[in-house]
Coordinates of C-alpha atoms in Angstrom, one line a residue:
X1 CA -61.1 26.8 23.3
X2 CA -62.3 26.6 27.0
X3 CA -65.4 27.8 26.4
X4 CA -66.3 26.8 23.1
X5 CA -64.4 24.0 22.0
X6 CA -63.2 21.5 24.8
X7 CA -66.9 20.7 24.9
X8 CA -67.3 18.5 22.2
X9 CA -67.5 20.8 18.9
X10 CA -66.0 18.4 16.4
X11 CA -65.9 20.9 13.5
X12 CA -64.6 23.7 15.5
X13 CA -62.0 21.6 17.0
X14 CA -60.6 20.2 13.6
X15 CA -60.2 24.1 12.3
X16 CA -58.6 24.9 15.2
X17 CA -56.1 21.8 14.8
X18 CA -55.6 23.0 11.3
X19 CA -55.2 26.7 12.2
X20 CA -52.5 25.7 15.1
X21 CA -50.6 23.0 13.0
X22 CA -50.0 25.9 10.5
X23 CA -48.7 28.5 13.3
X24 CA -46.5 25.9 14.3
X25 CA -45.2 25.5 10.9
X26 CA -44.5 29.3 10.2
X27 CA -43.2 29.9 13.5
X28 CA -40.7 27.4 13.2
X29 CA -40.1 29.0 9.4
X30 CA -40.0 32.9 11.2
X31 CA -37.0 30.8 13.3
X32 CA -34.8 29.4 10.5
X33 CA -35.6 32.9 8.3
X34 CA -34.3 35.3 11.5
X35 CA -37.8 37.0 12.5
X36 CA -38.1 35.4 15.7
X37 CA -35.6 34.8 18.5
X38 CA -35.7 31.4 19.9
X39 CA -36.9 31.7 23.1
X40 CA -39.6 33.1 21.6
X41 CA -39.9 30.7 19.1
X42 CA -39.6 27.7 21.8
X43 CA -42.0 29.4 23.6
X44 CA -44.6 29.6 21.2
X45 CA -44.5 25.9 20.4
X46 CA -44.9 24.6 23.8
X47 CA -47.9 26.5 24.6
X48 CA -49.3 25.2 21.4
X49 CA -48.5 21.7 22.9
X50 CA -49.6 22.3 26.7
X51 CA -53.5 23.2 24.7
X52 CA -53.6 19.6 23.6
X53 CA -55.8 20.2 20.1
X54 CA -52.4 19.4 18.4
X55 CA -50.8 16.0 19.8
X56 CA -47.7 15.6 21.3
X57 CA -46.4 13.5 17.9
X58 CA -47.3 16.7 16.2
X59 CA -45.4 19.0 17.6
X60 CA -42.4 17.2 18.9
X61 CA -40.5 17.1 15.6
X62 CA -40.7 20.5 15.3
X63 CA -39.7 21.3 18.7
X64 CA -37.0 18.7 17.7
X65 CA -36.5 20.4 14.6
X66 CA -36.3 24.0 15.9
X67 CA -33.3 22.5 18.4
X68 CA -31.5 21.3 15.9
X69 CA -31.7 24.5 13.8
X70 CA -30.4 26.4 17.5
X71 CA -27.4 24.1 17.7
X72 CA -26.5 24.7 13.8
X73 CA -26.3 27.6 14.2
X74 CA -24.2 27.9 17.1
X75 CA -21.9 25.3 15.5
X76 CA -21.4 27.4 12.1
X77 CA -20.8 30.7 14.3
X78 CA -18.3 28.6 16.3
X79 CA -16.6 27.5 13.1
X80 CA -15.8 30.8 12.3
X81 CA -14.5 31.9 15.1
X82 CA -12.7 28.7 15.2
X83 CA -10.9 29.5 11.5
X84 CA -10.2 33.1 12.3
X85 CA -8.2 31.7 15.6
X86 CA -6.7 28.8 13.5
X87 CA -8.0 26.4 14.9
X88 CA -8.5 24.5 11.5
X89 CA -9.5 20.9 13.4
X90 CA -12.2 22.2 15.4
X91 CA -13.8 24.3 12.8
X92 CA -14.0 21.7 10.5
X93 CA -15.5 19.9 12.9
X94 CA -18.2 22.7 13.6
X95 CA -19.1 23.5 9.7
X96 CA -20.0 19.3 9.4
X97 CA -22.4 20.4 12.3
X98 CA -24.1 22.6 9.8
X99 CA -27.9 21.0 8.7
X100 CA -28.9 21.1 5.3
X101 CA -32.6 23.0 6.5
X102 CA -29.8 26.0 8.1
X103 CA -30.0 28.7 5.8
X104 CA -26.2 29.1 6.1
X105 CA -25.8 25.5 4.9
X106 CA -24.2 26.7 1.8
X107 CA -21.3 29.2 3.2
X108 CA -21.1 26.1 5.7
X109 CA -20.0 23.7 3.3
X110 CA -17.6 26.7 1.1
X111 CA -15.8 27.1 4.7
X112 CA -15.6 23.6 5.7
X113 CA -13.5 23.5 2.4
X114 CA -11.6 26.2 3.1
X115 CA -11.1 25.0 6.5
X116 CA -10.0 21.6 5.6
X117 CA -7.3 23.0 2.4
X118 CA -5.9 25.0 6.2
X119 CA -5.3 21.7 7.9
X120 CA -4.4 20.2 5.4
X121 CA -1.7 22.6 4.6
X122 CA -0.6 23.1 8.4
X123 CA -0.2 19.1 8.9
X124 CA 1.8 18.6 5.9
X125 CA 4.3 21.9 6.8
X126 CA 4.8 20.5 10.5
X127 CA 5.8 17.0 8.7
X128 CA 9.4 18.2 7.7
X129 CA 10.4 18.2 11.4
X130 CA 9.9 14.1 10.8
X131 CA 11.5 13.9 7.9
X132 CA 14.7 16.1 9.4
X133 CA 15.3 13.3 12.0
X134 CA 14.0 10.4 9.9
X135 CA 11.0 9.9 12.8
X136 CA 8.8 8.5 10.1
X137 CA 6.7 6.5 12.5
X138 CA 5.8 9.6 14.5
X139 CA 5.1 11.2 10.8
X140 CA 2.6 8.6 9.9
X141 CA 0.6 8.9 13.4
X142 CA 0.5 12.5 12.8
X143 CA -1.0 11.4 9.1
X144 CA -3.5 9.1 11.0
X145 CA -4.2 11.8 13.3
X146 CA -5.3 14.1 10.5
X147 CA -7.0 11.0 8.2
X148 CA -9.3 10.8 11.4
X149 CA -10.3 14.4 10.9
X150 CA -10.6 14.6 7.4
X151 CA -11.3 10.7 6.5
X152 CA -9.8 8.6 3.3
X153 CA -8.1 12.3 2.6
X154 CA -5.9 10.8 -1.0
X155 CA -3.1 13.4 -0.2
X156 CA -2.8 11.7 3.4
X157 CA -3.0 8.3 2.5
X158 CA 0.0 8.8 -0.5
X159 CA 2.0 10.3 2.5
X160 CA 1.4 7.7 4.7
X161 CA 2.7 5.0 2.0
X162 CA 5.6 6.9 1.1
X163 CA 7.0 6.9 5.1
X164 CA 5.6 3.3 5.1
X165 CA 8.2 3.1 2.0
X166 CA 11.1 5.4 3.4
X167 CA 10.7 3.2 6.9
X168 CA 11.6 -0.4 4.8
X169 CA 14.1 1.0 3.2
X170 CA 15.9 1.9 6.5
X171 CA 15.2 -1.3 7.8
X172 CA 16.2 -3.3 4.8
X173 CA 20.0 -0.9 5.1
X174 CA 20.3 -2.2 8.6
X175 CA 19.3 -5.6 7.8
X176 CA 21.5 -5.6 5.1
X177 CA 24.2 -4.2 7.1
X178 CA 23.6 -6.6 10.1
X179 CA 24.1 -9.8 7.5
X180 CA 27.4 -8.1 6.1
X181 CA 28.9 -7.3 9.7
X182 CA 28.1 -10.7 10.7
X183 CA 30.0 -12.7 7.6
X184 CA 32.6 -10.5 8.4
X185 CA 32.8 -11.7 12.0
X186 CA 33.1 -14.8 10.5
X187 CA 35.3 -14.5 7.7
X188 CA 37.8 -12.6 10.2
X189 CA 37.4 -15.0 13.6
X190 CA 35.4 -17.9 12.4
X191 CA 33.8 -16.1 16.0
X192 CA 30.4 -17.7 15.0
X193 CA 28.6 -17.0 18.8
X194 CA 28.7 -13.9 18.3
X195 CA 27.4 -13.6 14.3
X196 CA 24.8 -16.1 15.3
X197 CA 24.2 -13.6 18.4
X198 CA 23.7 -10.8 16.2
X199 CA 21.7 -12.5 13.7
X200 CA 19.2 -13.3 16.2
X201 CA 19.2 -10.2 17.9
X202 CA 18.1 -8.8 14.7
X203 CA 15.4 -11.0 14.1
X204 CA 14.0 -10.5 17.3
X205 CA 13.8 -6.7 16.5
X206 CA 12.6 -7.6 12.8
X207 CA 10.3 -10.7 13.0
X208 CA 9.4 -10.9 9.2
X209 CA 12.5 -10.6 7.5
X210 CA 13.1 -13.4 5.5
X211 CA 17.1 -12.2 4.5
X212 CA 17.5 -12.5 8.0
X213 CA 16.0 -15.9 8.5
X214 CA 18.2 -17.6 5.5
X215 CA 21.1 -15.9 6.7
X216 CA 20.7 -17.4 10.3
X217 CA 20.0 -20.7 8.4
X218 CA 22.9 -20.6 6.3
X219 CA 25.3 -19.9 9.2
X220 CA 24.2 -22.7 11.6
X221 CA 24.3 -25.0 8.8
X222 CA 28.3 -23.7 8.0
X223 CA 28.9 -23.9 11.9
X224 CA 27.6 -27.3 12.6
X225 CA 29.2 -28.5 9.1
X226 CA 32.6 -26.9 10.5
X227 CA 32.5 -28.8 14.0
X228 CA 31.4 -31.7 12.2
X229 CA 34.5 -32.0 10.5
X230 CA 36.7 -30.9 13.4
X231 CA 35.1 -33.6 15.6
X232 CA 35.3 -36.3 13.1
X233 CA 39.0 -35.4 12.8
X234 CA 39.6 -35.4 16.8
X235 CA 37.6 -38.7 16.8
X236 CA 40.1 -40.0 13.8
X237 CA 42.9 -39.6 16.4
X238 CA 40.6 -41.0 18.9
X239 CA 40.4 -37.7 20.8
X240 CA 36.9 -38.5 21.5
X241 CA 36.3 -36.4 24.8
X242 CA 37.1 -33.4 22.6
X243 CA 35.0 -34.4 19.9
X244 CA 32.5 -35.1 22.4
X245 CA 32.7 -31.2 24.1
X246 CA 33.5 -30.2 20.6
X247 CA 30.1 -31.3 19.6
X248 CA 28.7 -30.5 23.1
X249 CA 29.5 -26.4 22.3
X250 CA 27.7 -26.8 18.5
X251 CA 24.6 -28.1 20.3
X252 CA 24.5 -25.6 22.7
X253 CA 24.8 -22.8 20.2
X254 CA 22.6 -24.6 17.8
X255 CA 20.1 -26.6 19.7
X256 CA 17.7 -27.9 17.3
X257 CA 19.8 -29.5 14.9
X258 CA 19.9 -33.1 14.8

């Protein structure tokens, strides 16, 4: 090339382009197939670019290409080791690693399945120490946890809607029981500060609940309808600073009702 070709020989220098974009091709292929180490390899492929008969555009993809091969390779051989230590998450996340032009591609893709039927198997186990104490919340972040590793996973997502499920059906019990213990105040006392108190405790812990709205409703409108009367009969016997602090207490209690 120094003596011969850098000179100007046009013909010379388009075999010799040819000839070196054909090494670099079946070097890179000696790589993926095992016959030569990738230093070697690496080597090779830069000293093909320093000469400068093959352009940089050339011989960066395969220099690109040859990288990405490396890190495949470390990735799937990290993915096993990953599996045989059980650690299911990270191997999966290895094996996806894998590149299609990696000859081990294929057992890639057979142990990313395998590796996935282990997490999915481990996550689903560890979800009965949820279930014992009812933590159904912390169940479902564990869920989103594992939908994040293996994404719109069917078996996840029917999990997650069944807590989902389980966790308004606790709700709608307490609910429930809230509204009951707070007619019974009433019913028992006619104590409606502290129903009403309840009421709206509960709705401030359970913003959406429409049982809890109407049952707030209803009782202000049977407590202001019950001081009503009372102050209409203190006013009848003309009592009217009662009826006045009478009314004073309803408005207080219930402030917005004209």
């Amino acid at each position: 090339y120094e003596n011969k070709l850098k000179s100007g020989n046009s013909g010379k220098l388009a075999e010799a382009s040819d000839f070196l974009s054909d090494h670099a091709e079946d070097v890179l292929e000696k790589y993926i197939q095992g016959e030569l180490e990738y230093e070697d390899a690496l080597s090779q492929l830069q000293e093909m670019e320093k000469i400068g008969i093959v352009s940089e555009g050339e011989m960066e993809p395969l220099i690109e290409e040859l990288n990405e091969i490396r890190t495949s390779r470390a990735a799937y051989e990290n993915g096993q080791d990953e599996m045989e230590a059980g650690d299911y998450e990270a191997a999966i996340g290895d094996f996806r690693k894998v590149i299609q032009d990696d000859p081990n591609y294929s057992n890639a893709q057979k142990k990313l399945a395998d590796a996935v039927r282990s997490y999915k198997d481990e996550l689903i186990v560890s979800l009965s120490q949820f279930e014992t104490d009812k933590r159904y919340r912390d169940a479902i972040s564990a869920l989103s946890k594992g939908l994040i590793v293996v994404p719109e996973d069917a078996d996840f997502q029917e999990k997650i809607r069944d807590y989902e499920k389980k966790i308004e059906d606790d709700i709608t019990l307490t609910v429930d029981g809230i509204i009951r213990d707070a007619k019974g105040i009433v019913s028992e006392s006619e104590d409606y500060t502290a129903a009403l108190t309840d009421l709206r405790a509960a709705q401030k812990q359970y913003p959406n609940r429409e049982e809890l709205k109407t049952a707030i409703g209803e009782m202000e409108e049977a407590y202001v309808s019950k001081q009503l009367t009372e102050a209409e009969k203190l006013a009848g016997e003309s009592r009217y600073e009662e009826a006045v602090d009478l009314l004073g207490e309803a408005q207080e209690l219930v402030p917005d009702n004209d």
